[in-house]
Amino acid sequence: MFFLLSAAALFFWPLWVAGYRFPKGSGDLWGQLYPVWSFVAEWVHRGIFPLWDNRMMGGDPILAEGQYGLLNPINWPLFLTDPIPEGLVLLRGAFSLWLAGTGLYLYLRRSPVWRLGRAAALTGAVAYMFSDPFIVHLGHPQFNDAMAWLPWAFLGVDWAARRRRAVAAGALPVAMLLLAGHGQASLYGAIAVGLYALWQAAEGGWPDGLRRLGRLVLAGGIGIALAAPYLLPGLERLPLTERAGVPLEQRGGYEFPSAMMVDFLTPLFHGRGVDQFWLTSERVESGYVGAVALFLAIPGLLGNLRSRRTWFPAGLGALSFAFALGHQGPVYPLLVRFPFFSESWKTARAIYLVSFALAVLAASGMDWMTRASRRAVWLWVTGLALIGLLLWLGAPRWTLAAPDVHPRLRALTGLRFAALLAGASALLGWAAARGRLWGRAGMVLLLLAELVALGALVETEPTPKPDSTHAAALTFLRADPGWFRVDVDPAARGLWPPVFLKMDGFEIPQGTGNPMELREFNILRWRIPSATYPAYRMLGVKYIIVPKGAPPGGEGIWPVFVDDPTVDIHLNTLALPRVWLVYRTEVVGSYG
């Protein structure tokens, strides 16, 4: 456990040493989640746990949106601090990776299916916790939470299947996986756990398998019941969201490109990070677990074909990869019209199950080293040496597919680095097979060094300095004791993002950009052409932030604060209060 904690601290050295933060840009973490978390923390500090956020759109039932994570226990330390320190948010994001590694380590060590040695279990844990899906989703901590609970759920299945009193151990990780709050990650993880439960029930034979199945069904039912306070309102909200409103024929994209198979060897081939990825218009996670782990996964699979315990991770990895291909693969077209699958069409995210399977197989390969014949080890060592030589010599020609000189240089660096890792893995693997402690320890440390070197800086950047530009404008707005909303003109959103106003305690008539926002309010809001239309009065927008020197937006709107260096504040005298009475009505025949 201490090693994994130290590994996580090493991986996040840019945070502790250089004062960086993640992810690059505001991302979902700072742009969508932090504003809502700050709202929750403010009210918890007052002694109220809010289920509704009145500061965005026309109000939002935030309990029903799992990505806000009101019922996710990992978020509760954040809600107990007001204001939430940025360092605590970063620590919360890093915690998910440590939780994932610890869970896989315990699964590989304590599960009756595996019972692997310490070095083998650490190999799998390091490969999984620093795999590319975790790095890509540092700005989506709720996604990482779901991935982190997966190995715990597998361990819970193994215990619940074999022990009558371990049903709770099987139920709790399932509940936590669902409460993580990211629909796609939780759906894919829950399916994997369900398939694994069926596998373990079948492994029990007759009649023990039936008893296993009964205990596992009970554990799953309890886990779902524990998560029901989020699941039920979440399922009610789902058809009302922006994502659900996308026509079925337009639900595509974010599928795993088959050309990215080379990125399992080195993510540098197609570029890592938003600013380097060049294969498609939207960056897709590669599933990379480290070249060292990939080299170990080969004997982990081929050297254990007679062992049925390797069949499930191999089958899960193959099925998940076929699903991740989306419409280009054989699985998703069969499921696209089913509930949940039709709403979660970003199939590339299922690649994290491939990373999980590869990490387990890498641990199995490390275990194979300690009991394989000398001839088998020699074949593996020779094969790795040839792979390394082939990568080194063929890299200049293969990288010609890159579009420009800089991507080619990165791809060349990645392939040749993988070639060197192949040689080092062959040497350390041979030493490990001969019982050398330094060989086993060296293999784990080599994998850790590779993942830290290629991943620690991918999603980090210098922490931006606090912006005090609008201090005087905030003082002006806070001087108004009445109720009102503040809107930001589209031309001024880059100067003063609306979510910053929300975090400063003001209500805004828009959301945070979350694709799971309520669709009908956004339709109402963005179909109002300008602030002079009668419908805009109902939004209660009394103040409008506009670029410096912008003319008044229409009749009844004029500047009232112009002392800010970048923006002005206009007063909308036509804004209606939160509640009003209608004394006279007129019935019209049509809206035309």
Coordinates of C-alpha atoms in Angstrom, one line a residue:
M1 CA 0.0 0.0 0.0
F2 CA 2.8 2.4 0.9
F3 CA 4.5 1.7 -2.5
L4 CA 1.3 2.6 -4.4
L5 CA 0.9 5.7 -2.3
S6 CA 4.5 6.7 -3.1
A7 CA 4.0 5.9 -6.7
A8 CA 1.0 8.2 -6.9
A9 CA 3.0 10.9 -5.1
L10 CA 5.7 10.5 -7.7
F11 CA 3.3 10.5 -10.6
F12 CA 1.8 13.8 -9.5
W13 CA 5.1 15.5 -8.8
P14 CA 4.2 18.5 -11.0
L15 CA 1.5 19.3 -8.4
W16 CA 3.6 19.1 -5.3
V17 CA 6.9 20.3 -6.7
A18 CA 6.1 22.7 -9.5
G19 CA 2.8 24.1 -8.3
Y20 CA 0.9 22.8 -11.3
R21 CA -2.7 21.7 -11.5
F22 CA -4.8 19.4 -13.8
P23 CA -6.3 19.2 -16.3
K24 CA -5.0 21.6 -19.0
G25 CA -7.5 24.3 -19.5
S26 CA -10.6 24.6 -17.3
G27 CA -11.9 21.3 -18.4
D28 CA -15.0 19.7 -16.8
L29 CA -13.3 19.8 -13.4
W30 CA -13.0 23.5 -13.1
G31 CA -15.6 24.6 -15.6
Q32 CA -18.6 22.3 -14.8
L33 CA -18.0 20.6 -11.5
Y34 CA -16.2 23.0 -9.2
P35 CA -18.9 25.7 -9.5
V36 CA -21.5 23.3 -8.4
W37 CA -19.3 21.8 -5.7
S38 CA -18.7 25.3 -4.4
F39 CA -22.4 26.0 -4.2
V40 CA -23.0 22.7 -2.3
A41 CA -20.1 23.5 0.1
E42 CA -21.5 26.9 0.8
W43 CA -24.9 25.6 1.8
V44 CA -23.5 22.6 3.8
H45 CA -21.5 25.2 5.7
R46 CA -24.8 26.8 6.6
G47 CA -26.2 23.5 7.7
I48 CA -28.3 22.7 4.6
F49 CA -27.5 19.9 2.1
P50 CA -28.9 21.3 -1.2
L51 CA -30.6 19.1 -3.7
W52 CA -31.4 22.0 -6.1
D53 CA -29.0 24.6 -7.5
N54 CA -30.9 27.9 -8.0
R55 CA -27.8 29.7 -9.3
M56 CA -27.8 28.3 -12.9
M57 CA -30.4 28.2 -15.6
G58 CA -33.9 28.3 -14.1
G59 CA -32.7 26.1 -11.3
D60 CA -31.2 22.6 -11.6
P61 CA -32.0 19.4 -9.6
I62 CA -28.4 18.7 -9.1
L63 CA -29.1 15.5 -7.0
A64 CA -30.3 13.9 -10.2
E65 CA -27.1 14.6 -12.1
G66 CA -24.5 12.0 -11.0
Q67 CA -21.6 13.9 -12.4
Y68 CA -22.0 16.5 -9.7
G69 CA -21.7 13.6 -7.3
L70 CA -23.7 14.8 -4.3
L71 CA -24.0 11.2 -3.1
N72 CA -20.5 10.2 -4.0
P73 CA -18.7 9.8 -0.7
I74 CA -15.3 10.7 -2.3
N75 CA -16.7 14.2 -2.7
W76 CA -17.9 14.7 0.8
P77 CA -14.6 16.1 2.2
L78 CA -14.9 18.8 -0.4
F79 CA -18.4 19.7 0.7
L80 CA -17.2 20.1 4.3
T81 CA -14.9 23.0 3.4
D82 CA -16.0 26.5 2.3
P83 CA -14.5 27.8 0.1
I84 CA -13.1 24.5 -1.3
P85 CA -9.2 24.8 -1.5
E86 CA -7.9 24.1 -5.0
G87 CA -5.3 21.7 -3.4
L88 CA -8.0 19.6 -1.9
V89 CA -9.7 19.3 -5.4
L90 CA -6.4 18.1 -6.8
L91 CA -5.9 15.6 -3.9
R92 CA -9.4 14.3 -4.5
G93 CA -8.5 13.7 -8.2
A94 CA -5.3 12.0 -7.4
F95 CA -7.0 9.8 -4.8
S96 CA -9.0 8.0 -7.5
L97 CA -5.8 6.7 -9.1
W98 CA -4.5 5.4 -5.8
L99 CA -7.8 3.8 -5.1
A100 CA -7.7 2.0 -8.4
G101 CA -4.2 0.7 -7.9
T102 CA -4.9 -0.5 -4.3
G103 CA -8.1 -2.2 -5.5
L104 CA -6.4 -4.1 -8.3
Y105 CA -3.5 -5.0 -6.0
L106 CA -5.8 -6.5 -3.4
Y107 CA -7.8 -8.3 -6.1
L108 CA -4.7 -9.9 -7.5
R109 CA -3.3 -10.7 -4.1
R110 CA -6.4 -11.7 -2.1
S111 CA -8.8 -13.0 -4.6
P112 CA -9.1 -16.8 -4.5
V113 CA -9.0 -16.8 -8.3
W114 CA -5.5 -15.3 -8.5
R115 CA -3.4 -15.3 -5.2
L116 CA -0.5 -13.7 -7.1
G117 CA 2.8 -12.7 -5.5
R118 CA 3.6 -9.2 -4.4
A119 CA 5.7 -8.2 -7.5
A120 CA 3.0 -9.5 -9.9
A121 CA 0.2 -7.7 -8.1
L122 CA 2.1 -4.5 -8.0
T123 CA 2.8 -4.8 -11.8
G124 CA -0.9 -5.0 -12.5
A125 CA -1.8 -2.2 -10.0
V126 CA 0.8 0.3 -11.4
A127 CA -0.2 -0.5 -15.0
Y128 CA -3.9 0.1 -14.3
M129 CA -3.8 3.2 -12.1
F130 CA -1.6 5.1 -14.5
S131 CA -3.1 3.9 -17.7
D132 CA -4.2 6.3 -20.4
P133 CA -8.0 6.3 -19.5
F134 CA -7.1 7.6 -16.0
I135 CA -4.8 10.3 -17.4
V136 CA -7.3 11.5 -20.0
H137 CA -10.1 11.7 -17.4
L138 CA -8.2 13.7 -14.7
G139 CA -10.7 16.4 -15.6
H140 CA -13.5 13.9 -15.2
P141 CA -12.9 12.6 -11.6
Q142 CA -16.3 11.0 -11.6
F143 CA -15.2 8.8 -14.5
N144 CA -12.0 7.9 -12.7
D145 CA -14.0 7.0 -9.6
A146 CA -16.0 4.4 -11.6
M147 CA -12.9 2.9 -13.1
A148 CA -11.3 2.8 -9.6
W149 CA -14.1 0.8 -8.0
L150 CA -14.1 -1.8 -10.8
P151 CA -11.3 -4.1 -9.3
W152 CA -12.9 -3.7 -5.8
A153 CA -16.2 -4.9 -7.3
F154 CA -14.4 -7.9 -8.9
L155 CA -12.9 -8.8 -5.5
G156 CA -16.3 -8.4 -3.9
V157 CA -17.8 -10.8 -6.4
D158 CA -15.1 -13.4 -5.6
W159 CA -15.8 -13.1 -1.9
A160 CA -19.6 -13.0 -2.1
A161 CA -19.6 -16.0 -4.4
R162 CA -17.8 -18.2 -1.9
R163 CA -18.8 -16.9 1.5
R164 CA -22.3 -16.5 2.9
R165 CA -21.3 -13.6 5.2
A166 CA -19.5 -11.7 2.4
V167 CA -22.6 -10.5 0.6
A168 CA -22.0 -6.9 1.9
A169 CA -18.5 -7.0 0.5
G170 CA -20.0 -7.7 -2.9
A171 CA -22.7 -5.1 -2.6
L172 CA -20.7 -2.0 -1.4
P173 CA -18.3 -1.7 -4.4
V174 CA -21.2 -2.1 -6.8
A175 CA -23.0 0.8 -5.0
M176 CA -19.9 2.9 -5.1
L177 CA -19.3 2.2 -8.8
L178 CA -22.9 3.4 -9.6
L179 CA -22.6 6.4 -7.2
A180 CA -19.4 7.5 -9.0
G181 CA -21.8 9.4 -11.2
H182 CA -20.5 9.0 -14.8
G183 CA -23.2 7.1 -16.7
Q184 CA -21.0 5.6 -19.4
A185 CA -18.2 4.5 -17.1
S186 CA -20.7 3.1 -14.6
L187 CA -22.7 1.3 -17.3
Y188 CA -19.6 -0.4 -18.8
G189 CA -18.2 -1.3 -15.4
A190 CA -21.5 -2.7 -14.2
I191 CA -21.8 -4.9 -17.3
A192 CA -18.3 -6.1 -16.7
V193 CA -19.1 -6.9 -13.1
G194 CA -22.3 -8.7 -14.1
L195 CA -20.5 -10.8 -16.7
Y196 CA -17.8 -11.7 -14.1
A197 CA -20.5 -12.7 -11.6
L198 CA -22.0 -15.1 -14.2
W199 CA -18.5 -16.4 -14.8
Q200 CA -17.9 -17.1 -11.1
A201 CA -21.3 -18.7 -10.7
A202 CA -20.6 -21.0 -13.7
E203 CA -17.2 -21.9 -12.3
G204 CA -18.9 -23.3 -9.2
G205 CA -20.5 -26.1 -11.0
W206 CA -23.7 -27.7 -9.9
P207 CA -25.3 -27.2 -7.3
D208 CA -22.7 -24.8 -5.8
G209 CA -22.9 -22.6 -8.8
L210 CA -26.6 -22.0 -8.1
R211 CA -25.9 -21.0 -4.6
R212 CA -23.1 -18.7 -5.8
L213 CA -25.5 -17.1 -8.3
G214 CA -28.1 -16.5 -5.5
R215 CA -25.6 -14.8 -3.3
L216 CA -24.3 -12.6 -6.2
V217 CA -27.8 -11.6 -7.2
L218 CA -28.5 -10.6 -3.6
A219 CA -25.3 -8.6 -3.5
G220 CA -26.0 -6.9 -6.8
G221 CA -29.6 -6.1 -5.7
I222 CA -28.4 -4.6 -2.4
G223 CA -25.7 -2.5 -4.3
I224 CA -28.3 -1.2 -6.7
A225 CA -30.7 -0.4 -3.8
L226 CA -27.9 1.6 -2.0
A227 CA -27.4 3.6 -5.1
A228 CA -31.1 4.1 -5.8
P229 CA -31.3 7.6 -4.2
Y230 CA -29.2 8.8 -7.2
L231 CA -30.2 6.2 -9.8
L232 CA -34.0 6.9 -9.7
P233 CA -33.9 10.7 -10.1
G234 CA -31.0 10.2 -12.6
L235 CA -33.1 7.9 -14.8
E236 CA -35.9 10.4 -14.6
R237 CA -33.6 13.2 -15.7
L238 CA -31.9 11.3 -18.5
P239 CA -34.7 11.7 -21.2
L240 CA -34.8 15.4 -20.4
T241 CA -31.1 16.2 -21.1
E242 CA -29.3 17.7 -24.0
R243 CA -27.7 14.4 -24.8
A244 CA -31.0 12.6 -25.0
G245 CA -32.3 15.2 -27.4
V246 CA -29.7 14.4 -30.0
P247 CA -31.4 12.5 -32.9
L248 CA -30.4 8.8 -33.1
E249 CA -28.9 9.2 -36.5
Q250 CA -26.6 11.9 -35.2
R251 CA -25.3 9.9 -32.3
G252 CA -21.8 9.1 -33.4
G253 CA -18.2 10.1 -33.0
Y254 CA -15.7 9.4 -30.3
E255 CA -15.2 5.9 -31.4
F256 CA -11.9 4.1 -31.0
P257 CA -10.0 4.3 -34.4
S258 CA -8.4 1.0 -35.4
A259 CA -5.3 2.9 -36.4
M260 CA -4.7 3.6 -32.7
M261 CA -3.7 0.0 -31.9
V262 CA -0.1 1.2 -32.2
D263 CA -0.8 3.6 -29.3
F264 CA -1.1 0.6 -26.9
L265 CA 2.7 0.4 -27.5
T266 CA 3.4 4.1 -27.3
P267 CA 0.8 6.9 -27.0
L268 CA 3.3 9.3 -28.5
F269 CA 2.6 7.9 -32.0
H270 CA -0.6 9.9 -32.5
G271 CA 0.2 12.4 -29.8
R272 CA -0.8 12.5 -26.2
G273 CA -2.9 15.3 -24.7
V274 CA -5.4 17.7 -26.3
D275 CA -2.6 19.9 -27.9
Q276 CA -0.7 17.0 -29.5
F277 CA -3.3 14.4 -30.7
W278 CA -3.7 14.6 -34.5
L279 CA -5.5 11.5 -35.7
T280 CA -9.1 12.7 -35.2
S281 CA -10.7 16.1 -34.4
E282 CA -11.4 14.9 -30.8
R283 CA -8.8 13.3 -28.6
V284 CA -9.5 9.7 -27.8
E285 CA -8.0 7.7 -25.0
S286 CA -5.6 5.0 -26.2
G287 CA -5.9 2.3 -23.5
Y288 CA -2.1 2.4 -23.0
V289 CA -0.9 0.6 -19.8
G290 CA 2.8 0.9 -20.6
A291 CA 4.9 -1.0 -23.1
V292 CA 6.5 -3.0 -20.3
A293 CA 3.0 -4.2 -19.2
L294 CA 2.1 -5.0 -22.8
F295 CA 5.2 -7.1 -23.1
L296 CA 4.3 -8.9 -19.9
A297 CA 0.7 -9.4 -21.0
I298 CA 1.9 -11.6 -24.0
P299 CA 3.2 -14.5 -21.8
G300 CA 0.4 -13.7 -19.3
L301 CA -2.1 -14.8 -22.0
L302 CA -0.2 -17.2 -24.2
G303 CA 1.7 -18.9 -21.3
N304 CA -1.6 -19.5 -19.3
L305 CA -4.0 -20.6 -22.0
R306 CA -4.7 -23.8 -20.0
S307 CA -5.6 -21.8 -17.0
R308 CA -9.3 -20.8 -17.1
R309 CA -8.7 -17.8 -14.9
T310 CA -7.0 -16.0 -17.8
W311 CA -9.9 -16.6 -20.1
F312 CA -12.2 -14.0 -18.5
P313 CA -9.8 -11.0 -18.7
A314 CA -8.9 -12.0 -22.3
G315 CA -12.5 -12.3 -23.3
L316 CA -13.5 -9.1 -21.5
G317 CA -10.6 -7.2 -23.2
A318 CA -11.6 -8.6 -26.7
L319 CA -15.3 -7.8 -26.2
S320 CA -14.6 -4.3 -24.9
F321 CA -12.3 -3.6 -27.8
A322 CA -14.9 -4.7 -30.3
F323 CA -17.5 -2.5 -28.5
A324 CA -15.1 0.5 -28.4
L325 CA -14.8 0.5 -32.2
G326 CA -18.4 1.8 -32.2
H327 CA -20.2 1.6 -35.5
Q328 CA -17.0 0.3 -37.2
G329 CA -17.0 -2.8 -35.0
P330 CA -19.3 -5.8 -34.7
V331 CA -20.9 -5.2 -31.2
Y332 CA -22.2 -1.7 -30.9
P333 CA -24.5 -1.8 -34.0
L334 CA -26.4 -4.6 -32.3
L335 CA -26.9 -2.6 -29.1
V336 CA -27.3 1.0 -30.4
R337 CA -31.1 1.0 -30.2
F338 CA -31.3 -0.4 -26.7
P339 CA -31.9 1.9 -23.7
F340 CA -28.8 3.4 -22.1
F341 CA -26.6 2.4 -25.0
S342 CA -28.4 4.8 -27.3
E343 CA -27.8 7.6 -24.9
S344 CA -24.1 6.8 -24.2
W345 CA -22.8 6.6 -27.7
K346 CA -19.2 7.6 -27.0
T347 CA -18.0 4.0 -27.2
A348 CA -14.3 4.7 -27.1
R349 CA -14.6 5.2 -23.4
A350 CA -15.1 1.4 -23.0
I351 CA -11.4 1.1 -23.8
Y352 CA -10.7 1.4 -20.1
L353 CA -11.9 -2.2 -19.7
V354 CA -9.2 -3.2 -22.2
S355 CA -6.7 -1.4 -20.0
F356 CA -8.0 -3.3 -17.0
A357 CA -7.7 -6.6 -18.8
L358 CA -4.2 -5.9 -20.0
A359 CA -3.1 -4.9 -16.5
V360 CA -4.5 -8.2 -15.1
L361 CA -2.7 -10.2 -17.9
A362 CA 0.5 -8.2 -17.3
A363 CA 0.4 -9.3 -13.6
S364 CA -0.3 -12.9 -14.8
G365 CA 2.8 -12.6 -17.1
M366 CA 4.9 -11.4 -14.2
D367 CA 3.7 -14.4 -12.2
W368 CA 4.5 -16.7 -15.2
M369 CA 8.1 -15.6 -15.1
T370 CA 8.7 -17.2 -11.7
R371 CA 7.5 -20.7 -12.8
A372 CA 8.1 -20.9 -16.6
S373 CA 10.6 -23.2 -18.1
R374 CA 14.0 -21.9 -19.1
R375 CA 13.1 -22.6 -22.8
A376 CA 9.9 -20.6 -22.6
V377 CA 11.6 -17.7 -21.0
W378 CA 14.3 -17.8 -23.7
L379 CA 11.6 -17.6 -26.4
W380 CA 10.0 -14.6 -24.7
V381 CA 13.4 -12.9 -24.2
T382 CA 14.4 -13.5 -27.9
G383 CA 11.0 -12.4 -29.1
L384 CA 11.3 -9.1 -27.1
A385 CA 14.8 -8.5 -28.5
L386 CA 13.5 -9.0 -32.0
I387 CA 10.6 -6.7 -31.4
G388 CA 13.0 -4.0 -30.0
L389 CA 15.2 -4.3 -33.0
L390 CA 12.3 -4.1 -35.4
L391 CA 10.9 -1.1 -33.7
W392 CA 14.2 0.7 -33.7
L393 CA 14.9 0.1 -37.4
G394 CA 11.4 0.5 -38.7
A395 CA 10.4 3.6 -36.8
P396 CA 11.6 6.2 -39.4
R397 CA 9.5 4.7 -42.1
W398 CA 6.4 4.0 -40.0
T399 CA 6.3 7.6 -38.7
L400 CA 5.8 9.0 -42.2
A401 CA 2.1 8.7 -41.6
A402 CA 2.3 11.7 -39.2
P403 CA 1.2 15.0 -40.8
D404 CA 4.1 17.2 -39.8
V405 CA 7.6 17.3 -38.6
H406 CA 6.8 17.6 -34.9
P407 CA 4.3 14.8 -34.7
R408 CA 6.8 12.6 -36.6
L409 CA 9.6 13.4 -34.2
R410 CA 7.2 12.5 -31.3
A411 CA 6.2 9.3 -32.9
L412 CA 9.8 8.4 -33.7
T413 CA 10.8 9.1 -30.0
G414 CA 7.9 6.9 -28.8
L415 CA 8.7 3.9 -31.0
R416 CA 12.4 4.0 -30.2
F417 CA 11.7 4.4 -26.5
A418 CA 9.5 1.3 -26.7
A419 CA 12.4 -0.5 -28.4
L420 CA 14.7 0.4 -25.5
L421 CA 12.0 -0.8 -23.1
A422 CA 11.7 -4.1 -24.9
G423 CA 15.4 -4.7 -24.4
A424 CA 15.3 -3.7 -20.7
S425 CA 12.2 -5.8 -20.1
A426 CA 14.0 -8.8 -21.7
L427 CA 17.0 -8.4 -19.4
L428 CA 14.9 -7.9 -16.2
G429 CA 12.5 -10.6 -17.1
W430 CA 15.3 -13.1 -17.6
A431 CA 16.7 -12.1 -14.1
A432 CA 13.2 -12.5 -12.6
A433 CA 12.8 -15.9 -14.1
R434 CA 16.1 -17.0 -12.5
G435 CA 14.7 -16.0 -9.1
R436 CA 16.6 -12.7 -8.8
L437 CA 14.8 -10.2 -6.6
W438 CA 16.4 -7.3 -8.4
G439 CA 14.8 -8.6 -11.6
R440 CA 11.3 -8.6 -10.2
A441 CA 11.7 -5.2 -8.5
G442 CA 13.4 -3.8 -11.5
M443 CA 10.5 -4.8 -13.8
V444 CA 8.0 -3.0 -11.5
L445 CA 10.2 0.1 -11.2
L446 CA 10.8 0.1 -15.0
L447 CA 7.1 0.1 -15.7
L448 CA 6.5 2.9 -13.1
A449 CA 9.3 5.0 -14.6
E450 CA 7.9 4.6 -18.1
L451 CA 4.4 5.6 -17.0
V452 CA 5.6 8.6 -15.0
A453 CA 7.9 9.8 -17.8
L454 CA 5.2 9.7 -20.4
G455 CA 2.2 10.6 -18.4
A456 CA 3.0 13.0 -15.5
L457 CA 3.0 16.2 -17.6
V458 CA 0.2 15.3 -20.1
E459 CA -2.7 16.9 -18.3
T460 CA -0.9 19.4 -16.0
E461 CA -0.2 23.1 -16.4
P462 CA 0.9 26.0 -14.3
T463 CA -1.8 27.1 -11.9
P464 CA -3.3 30.4 -13.2
K465 CA -3.0 33.4 -11.0
P466 CA -6.2 34.6 -9.2
D467 CA -8.0 37.2 -11.4
S468 CA -8.8 40.3 -9.4
T469 CA -9.7 42.3 -12.6
H470 CA -13.4 42.5 -11.7
A471 CA -13.1 43.3 -8.0
A472 CA -14.8 46.7 -8.3
A473 CA -17.5 45.3 -10.5
L474 CA -18.3 42.5 -8.0
T475 CA -18.5 45.2 -5.2
F476 CA -21.0 47.1 -7.3
L477 CA -23.2 44.0 -7.9
R478 CA -23.1 42.9 -4.3
A479 CA -24.3 46.3 -3.2
D480 CA -27.7 45.6 -4.7
P481 CA -29.8 43.9 -1.9
G482 CA -32.6 42.7 -4.1
W483 CA -33.0 39.4 -6.0
F484 CA -31.7 39.4 -9.6
R485 CA -29.8 37.4 -12.2
V486 CA -26.6 38.4 -14.0
D487 CA -26.2 37.5 -17.7
V488 CA -23.0 37.7 -19.8
D489 CA -23.2 38.8 -23.4
P490 CA -21.7 36.1 -25.7
A491 CA -19.0 38.6 -26.8
A492 CA -17.9 39.0 -23.1
R493 CA -17.8 35.4 -22.0
G494 CA -14.1 35.1 -22.6
L495 CA -13.6 38.2 -20.5
W496 CA -15.8 37.2 -17.6
P497 CA -17.1 33.5 -17.8
P498 CA -20.6 33.1 -16.4
V499 CA -19.5 30.3 -14.0
F500 CA -17.2 32.7 -12.2
L501 CA -20.2 34.8 -11.4
K502 CA -22.0 31.7 -10.2
M503 CA -19.0 30.9 -7.9
D504 CA -19.2 34.5 -6.6
G505 CA -22.7 33.9 -5.4
F506 CA -24.8 35.3 -8.3
E507 CA -27.5 33.6 -10.2
I508 CA -27.0 33.2 -14.0
P509 CA -29.5 32.2 -16.7
Q510 CA -27.3 29.5 -18.2
G511 CA -25.6 26.3 -17.2
T512 CA -22.0 25.2 -17.0
G513 CA -21.8 23.5 -20.4
N514 CA -22.6 20.1 -19.0
P515 CA -24.1 17.9 -21.9
M516 CA -26.5 16.5 -19.3
E517 CA -28.2 19.8 -18.6
L518 CA -31.9 20.1 -18.9
R519 CA -32.7 20.6 -22.6
E520 CA -36.0 22.5 -22.4
F521 CA -34.6 25.4 -20.4
N522 CA -31.7 25.8 -22.8
I523 CA -34.1 25.8 -25.7
L524 CA -36.1 28.6 -24.0
R525 CA -33.0 30.6 -23.2
W526 CA -31.2 30.4 -26.5
R527 CA -34.3 31.0 -28.7
I528 CA -34.7 34.5 -27.2
P529 CA -33.0 36.6 -29.9
S530 CA -32.1 39.6 -27.7
A531 CA -32.5 41.2 -24.3
T532 CA -35.3 43.4 -25.7
Y533 CA -37.7 40.5 -26.2
P534 CA -40.5 40.0 -23.7
A535 CA -39.5 36.5 -22.9
Y536 CA -36.1 37.7 -21.7
R537 CA -37.9 39.7 -19.0
M538 CA -39.0 36.4 -17.4
L539 CA -35.4 35.4 -16.8
G540 CA -35.0 38.0 -14.1
V541 CA -31.8 39.4 -15.6
K542 CA -31.2 42.8 -14.1
Y543 CA -27.6 43.2 -15.0
I544 CA -25.8 42.3 -18.3
I545 CA -22.0 42.1 -18.6
V546 CA -20.9 43.4 -22.0
P547 CA -17.5 44.2 -23.6
K548 CA -15.9 47.5 -22.8
G549 CA -17.6 50.3 -24.6
A550 CA -20.5 48.2 -26.0
P551 CA -23.6 50.2 -26.9
P552 CA -26.8 49.7 -24.9
G553 CA -28.7 46.5 -25.9
G554 CA -32.0 48.3 -26.5
E555 CA -34.8 50.3 -24.9
G556 CA -34.7 50.2 -21.1
I557 CA -31.1 49.0 -21.0
W558 CA -28.2 51.4 -20.3
P559 CA -24.7 51.4 -18.7
V560 CA -24.5 51.7 -14.9
F561 CA -20.9 50.7 -14.2
V562 CA -18.0 51.4 -16.5
D563 CA -15.0 51.4 -14.1
D564 CA -13.9 47.8 -14.9
P565 CA -10.9 47.7 -17.4
T566 CA -12.4 45.1 -19.7
V567 CA -16.2 45.0 -19.3
D568 CA -19.1 47.3 -18.6
I569 CA -22.3 46.5 -16.6
H570 CA -25.7 47.4 -18.2
L571 CA -28.9 47.7 -16.2
N572 CA -32.0 46.0 -17.6
T573 CA -34.9 48.1 -16.2
L574 CA -37.5 45.7 -17.7
A575 CA -36.4 42.6 -15.7
L576 CA -39.2 40.9 -13.9
P577 CA -38.9 39.7 -10.2
R578 CA -38.7 36.0 -9.3
V579 CA -42.5 35.9 -8.7
W580 CA -45.2 38.2 -10.0
L581 CA -49.0 38.2 -10.3
V582 CA -50.9 38.3 -13.6
Y583 CA -54.1 40.3 -13.3
R584 CA -55.1 40.4 -17.0
T585 CA -54.8 37.7 -19.6
E586 CA -55.5 37.6 -23.3
V587 CA -56.2 34.4 -25.3
V588 CA -54.6 34.3 -28.7
G589 CA -55.3 31.8 -31.4
S590 CA -51.7 31.1 -32.5
Y591 CA -48.1 32.0 -31.8
G592 CA -47.7 33.5 -35.2

